[in-house]
PDB file of C-alpha atoms in Angstrom:
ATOM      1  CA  UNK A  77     -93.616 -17.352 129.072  1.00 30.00           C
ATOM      2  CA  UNK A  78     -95.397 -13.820 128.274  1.00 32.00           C
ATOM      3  CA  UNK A  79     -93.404 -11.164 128.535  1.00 34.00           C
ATOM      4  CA  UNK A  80     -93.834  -7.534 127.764  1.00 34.00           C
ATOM      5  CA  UNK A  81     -90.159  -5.725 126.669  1.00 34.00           C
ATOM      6  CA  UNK A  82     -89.505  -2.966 125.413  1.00 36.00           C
ATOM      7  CA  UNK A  83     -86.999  -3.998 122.485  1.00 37.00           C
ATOM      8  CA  UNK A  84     -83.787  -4.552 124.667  1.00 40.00           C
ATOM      9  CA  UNK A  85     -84.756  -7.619 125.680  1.00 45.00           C
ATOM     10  CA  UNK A  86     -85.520  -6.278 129.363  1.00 45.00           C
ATOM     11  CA  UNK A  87     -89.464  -5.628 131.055  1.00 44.00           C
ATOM     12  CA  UNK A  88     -88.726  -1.930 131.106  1.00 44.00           C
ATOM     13  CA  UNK A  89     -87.180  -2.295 134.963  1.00 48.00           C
ATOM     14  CA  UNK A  90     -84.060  -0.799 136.447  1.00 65.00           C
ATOM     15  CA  UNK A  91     -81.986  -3.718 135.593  1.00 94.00           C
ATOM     16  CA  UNK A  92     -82.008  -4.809 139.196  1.00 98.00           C
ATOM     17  CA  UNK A  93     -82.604  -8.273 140.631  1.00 98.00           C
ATOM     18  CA  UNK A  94     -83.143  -9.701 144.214  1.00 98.00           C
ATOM     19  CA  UNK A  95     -82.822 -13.087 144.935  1.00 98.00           C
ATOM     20  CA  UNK A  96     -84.146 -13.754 148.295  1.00 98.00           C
ATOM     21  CA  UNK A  97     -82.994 -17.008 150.157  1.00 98.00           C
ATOM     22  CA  UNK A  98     -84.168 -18.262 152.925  1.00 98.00           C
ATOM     23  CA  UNK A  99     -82.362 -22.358 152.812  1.00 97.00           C
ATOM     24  CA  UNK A 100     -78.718 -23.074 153.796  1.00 97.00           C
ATOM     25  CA  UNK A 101     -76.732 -26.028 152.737  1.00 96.00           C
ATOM     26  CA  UNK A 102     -79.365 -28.942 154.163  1.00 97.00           C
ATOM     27  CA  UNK A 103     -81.134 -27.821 151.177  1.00 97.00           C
ATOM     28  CA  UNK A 104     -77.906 -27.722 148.454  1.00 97.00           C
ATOM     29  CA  UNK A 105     -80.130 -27.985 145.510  1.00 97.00           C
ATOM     30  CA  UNK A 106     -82.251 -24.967 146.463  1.00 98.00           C
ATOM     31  CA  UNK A 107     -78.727 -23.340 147.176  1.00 98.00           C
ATOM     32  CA  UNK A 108     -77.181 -24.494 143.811  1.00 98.00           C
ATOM     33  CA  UNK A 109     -80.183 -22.802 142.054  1.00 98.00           C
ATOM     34  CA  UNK A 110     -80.755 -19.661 143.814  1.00 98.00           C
ATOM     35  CA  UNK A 111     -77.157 -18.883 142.838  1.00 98.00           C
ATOM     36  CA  UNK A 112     -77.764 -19.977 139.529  1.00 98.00           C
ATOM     37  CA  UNK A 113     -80.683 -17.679 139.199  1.00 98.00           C
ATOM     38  CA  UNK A 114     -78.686 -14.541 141.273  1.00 98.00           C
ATOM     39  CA  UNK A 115     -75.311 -15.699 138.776  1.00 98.00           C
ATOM     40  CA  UNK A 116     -77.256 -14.894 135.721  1.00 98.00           C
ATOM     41  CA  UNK A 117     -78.497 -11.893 136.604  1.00 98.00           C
ATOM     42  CA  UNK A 118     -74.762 -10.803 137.766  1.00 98.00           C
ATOM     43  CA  UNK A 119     -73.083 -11.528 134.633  1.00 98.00           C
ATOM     44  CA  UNK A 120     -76.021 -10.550 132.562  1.00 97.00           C
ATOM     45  CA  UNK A 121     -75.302  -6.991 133.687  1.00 97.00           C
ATOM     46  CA  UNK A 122     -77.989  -6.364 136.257  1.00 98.00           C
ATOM     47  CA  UNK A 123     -77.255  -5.013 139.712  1.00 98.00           C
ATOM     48  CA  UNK A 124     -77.770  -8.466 141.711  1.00 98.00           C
ATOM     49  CA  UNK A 125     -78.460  -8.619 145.692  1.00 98.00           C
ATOM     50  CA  UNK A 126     -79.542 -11.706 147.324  1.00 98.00           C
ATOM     51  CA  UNK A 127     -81.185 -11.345 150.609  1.00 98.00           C
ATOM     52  CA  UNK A 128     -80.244 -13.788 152.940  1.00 98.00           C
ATOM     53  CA  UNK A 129     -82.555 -15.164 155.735  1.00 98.00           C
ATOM     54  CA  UNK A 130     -83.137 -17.877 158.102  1.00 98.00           C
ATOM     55  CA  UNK A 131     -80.437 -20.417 157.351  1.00 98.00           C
ATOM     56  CA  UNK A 132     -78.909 -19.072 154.478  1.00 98.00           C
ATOM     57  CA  UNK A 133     -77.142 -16.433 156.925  1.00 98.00           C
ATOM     58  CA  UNK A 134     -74.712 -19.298 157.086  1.00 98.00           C
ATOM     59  CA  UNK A 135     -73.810 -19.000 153.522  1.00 98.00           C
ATOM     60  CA  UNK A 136     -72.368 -15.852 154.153  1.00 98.00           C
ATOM     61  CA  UNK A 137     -69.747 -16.810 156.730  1.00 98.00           C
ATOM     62  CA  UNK A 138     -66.188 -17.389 155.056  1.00 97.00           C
ATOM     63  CA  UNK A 139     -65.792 -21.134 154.532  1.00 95.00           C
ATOM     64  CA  UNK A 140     -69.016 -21.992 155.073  1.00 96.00           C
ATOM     65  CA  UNK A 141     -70.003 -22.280 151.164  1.00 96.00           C
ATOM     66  CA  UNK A 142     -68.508 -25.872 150.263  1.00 94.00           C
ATOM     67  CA  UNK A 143     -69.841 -28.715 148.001  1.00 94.00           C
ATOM     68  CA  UNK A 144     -71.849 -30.411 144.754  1.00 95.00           C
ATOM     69  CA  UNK A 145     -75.689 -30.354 145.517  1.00 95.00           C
ATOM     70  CA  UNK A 146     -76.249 -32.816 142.782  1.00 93.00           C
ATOM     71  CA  UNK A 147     -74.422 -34.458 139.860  1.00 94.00           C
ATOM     72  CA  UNK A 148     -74.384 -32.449 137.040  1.00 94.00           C
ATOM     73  CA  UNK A 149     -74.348 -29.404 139.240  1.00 96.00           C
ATOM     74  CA  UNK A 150     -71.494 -26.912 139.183  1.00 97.00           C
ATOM     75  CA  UNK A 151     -69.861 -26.864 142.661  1.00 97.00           C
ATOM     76  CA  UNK A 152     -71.200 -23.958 144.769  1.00 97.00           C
ATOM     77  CA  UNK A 153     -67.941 -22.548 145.958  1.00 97.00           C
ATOM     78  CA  UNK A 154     -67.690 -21.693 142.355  1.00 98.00           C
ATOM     79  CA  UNK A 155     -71.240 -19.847 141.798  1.00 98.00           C
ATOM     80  CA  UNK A 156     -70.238 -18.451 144.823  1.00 98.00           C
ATOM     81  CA  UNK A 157     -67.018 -16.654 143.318  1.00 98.00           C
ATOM     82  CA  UNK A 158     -68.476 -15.920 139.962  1.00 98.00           C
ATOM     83  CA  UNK A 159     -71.282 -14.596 142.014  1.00 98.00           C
ATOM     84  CA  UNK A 160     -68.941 -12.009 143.967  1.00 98.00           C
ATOM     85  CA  UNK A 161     -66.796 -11.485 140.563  1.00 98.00           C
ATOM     86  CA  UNK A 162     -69.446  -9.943 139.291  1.00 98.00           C
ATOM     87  CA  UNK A 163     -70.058  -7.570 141.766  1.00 98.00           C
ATOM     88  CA  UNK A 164     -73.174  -9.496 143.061  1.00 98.00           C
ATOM     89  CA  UNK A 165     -74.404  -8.627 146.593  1.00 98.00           C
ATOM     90  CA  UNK A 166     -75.347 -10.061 149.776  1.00 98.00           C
ATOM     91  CA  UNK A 167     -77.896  -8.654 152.202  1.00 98.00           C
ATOM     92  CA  UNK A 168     -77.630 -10.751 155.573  1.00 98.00           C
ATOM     93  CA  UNK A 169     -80.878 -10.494 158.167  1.00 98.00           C
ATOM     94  CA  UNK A 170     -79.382  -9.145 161.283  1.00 98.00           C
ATOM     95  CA  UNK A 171     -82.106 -10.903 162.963  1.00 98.00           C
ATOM     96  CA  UNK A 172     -81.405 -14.397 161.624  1.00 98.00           C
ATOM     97  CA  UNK A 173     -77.725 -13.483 162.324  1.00 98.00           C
ATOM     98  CA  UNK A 174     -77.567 -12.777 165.386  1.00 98.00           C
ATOM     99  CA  UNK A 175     -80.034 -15.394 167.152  1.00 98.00           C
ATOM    100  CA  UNK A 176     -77.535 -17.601 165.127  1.00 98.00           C
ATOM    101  CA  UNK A 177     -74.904 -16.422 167.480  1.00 98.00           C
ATOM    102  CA  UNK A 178     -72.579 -15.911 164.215  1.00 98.00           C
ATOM    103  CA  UNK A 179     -69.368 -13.589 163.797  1.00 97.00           C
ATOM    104  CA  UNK A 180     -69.814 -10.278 161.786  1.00 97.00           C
ATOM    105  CA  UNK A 181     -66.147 -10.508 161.240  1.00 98.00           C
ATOM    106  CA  UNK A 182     -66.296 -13.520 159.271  1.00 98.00           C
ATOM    107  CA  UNK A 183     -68.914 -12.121 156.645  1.00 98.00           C
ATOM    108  CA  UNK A 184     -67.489 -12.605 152.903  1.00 98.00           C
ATOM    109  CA  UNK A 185     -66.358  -9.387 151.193  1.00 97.00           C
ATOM    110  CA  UNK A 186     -69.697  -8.982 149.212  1.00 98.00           C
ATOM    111  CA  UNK A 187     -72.124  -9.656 152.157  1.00 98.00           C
ATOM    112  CA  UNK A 188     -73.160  -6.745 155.039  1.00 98.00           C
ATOM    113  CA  UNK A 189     -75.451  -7.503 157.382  1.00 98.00           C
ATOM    114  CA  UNK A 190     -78.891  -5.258 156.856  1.00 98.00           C
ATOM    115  CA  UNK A 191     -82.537  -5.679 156.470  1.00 97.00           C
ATOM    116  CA  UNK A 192     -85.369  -5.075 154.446  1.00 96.00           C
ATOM    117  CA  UNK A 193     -85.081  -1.201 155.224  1.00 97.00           C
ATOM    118  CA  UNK A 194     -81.559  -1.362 153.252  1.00 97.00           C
ATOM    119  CA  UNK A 195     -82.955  -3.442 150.767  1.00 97.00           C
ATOM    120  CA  UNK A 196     -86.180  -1.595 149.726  1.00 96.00           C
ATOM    121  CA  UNK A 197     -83.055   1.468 149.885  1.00 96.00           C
ATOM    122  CA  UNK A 198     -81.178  -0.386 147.077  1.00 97.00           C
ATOM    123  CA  UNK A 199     -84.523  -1.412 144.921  1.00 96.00           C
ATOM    124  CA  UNK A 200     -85.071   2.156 145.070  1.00 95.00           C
ATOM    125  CA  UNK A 201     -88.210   3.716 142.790  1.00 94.00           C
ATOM    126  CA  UNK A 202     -87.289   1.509 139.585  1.00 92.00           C
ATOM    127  CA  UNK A 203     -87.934  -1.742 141.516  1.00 93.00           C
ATOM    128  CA  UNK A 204     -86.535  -4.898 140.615  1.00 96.00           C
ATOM    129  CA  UNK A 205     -86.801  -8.363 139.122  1.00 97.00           C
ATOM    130  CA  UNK A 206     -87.454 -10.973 142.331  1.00 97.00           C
ATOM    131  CA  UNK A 207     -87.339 -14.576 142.744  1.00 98.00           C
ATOM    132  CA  UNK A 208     -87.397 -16.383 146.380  1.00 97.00           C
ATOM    133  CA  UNK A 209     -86.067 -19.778 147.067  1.00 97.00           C
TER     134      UNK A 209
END
């Protein structure tokens, strides 16, 4: 991989990332390494929000998150905490959310419902480091 830093081993960014998401669990692989991807970037230090749309919505219900995608694979309950532990966000489509007919009450403590206005808010002027899944 090419990549232009600027000594500190980052691309001269904010230190943000965005993960955006669009599977849910019939996809537990893609799940598994979206949070692997967002996990990194949480514990690495960089302000981490993964945008959640279409069925991933689901993923941000309490008690929803359950499972090993694959062997070999940490269980994604656990990304999920270490996720949240380190202060890792969740930005829910209210779109998606809503024609899913699912409870706002039930949202995990890291994940609000909000979309892409609130998220180009958070990326701000530095910008950020994105992957989609």
């Amino acid at each position: 991989m090419n990549e232009n830093t600027n000594g500190n081993g980052d691309n001269g960014s904010s230190g943000k990332a965005v993960i955006s998401l669009t599977t849910g669990l019939e996809d537990a692989e893609k799940v598994t390494v979206a949070f692997l991807v967002a996990v990194g970037a949480a514990e690495g230090g960089r302000s981490t929000l993964m945008f959640l749309t279409k069925e991933a919505v689901r993923l941000a219900v309490e008690g929803t998150v359950h499972g090993v995608a694959c062997s070999g694979c940490p269980p994604l309950p656990d990304l999920v905490k270490r996720f949240d532990a380190a202060g890792g966000r969740l930005l829910v489509c209210p779109i998606c959310f809503e024609a899913k007919h699912l409870d706002e009450a039930a949202l995990v403590s890291n994940a609000e419902i909000g979309g892409t206005v609130p998220m180009w808010r958070w990326i701000g002027d530095g910008g950020a480091v994105t992957f989609s899944y």
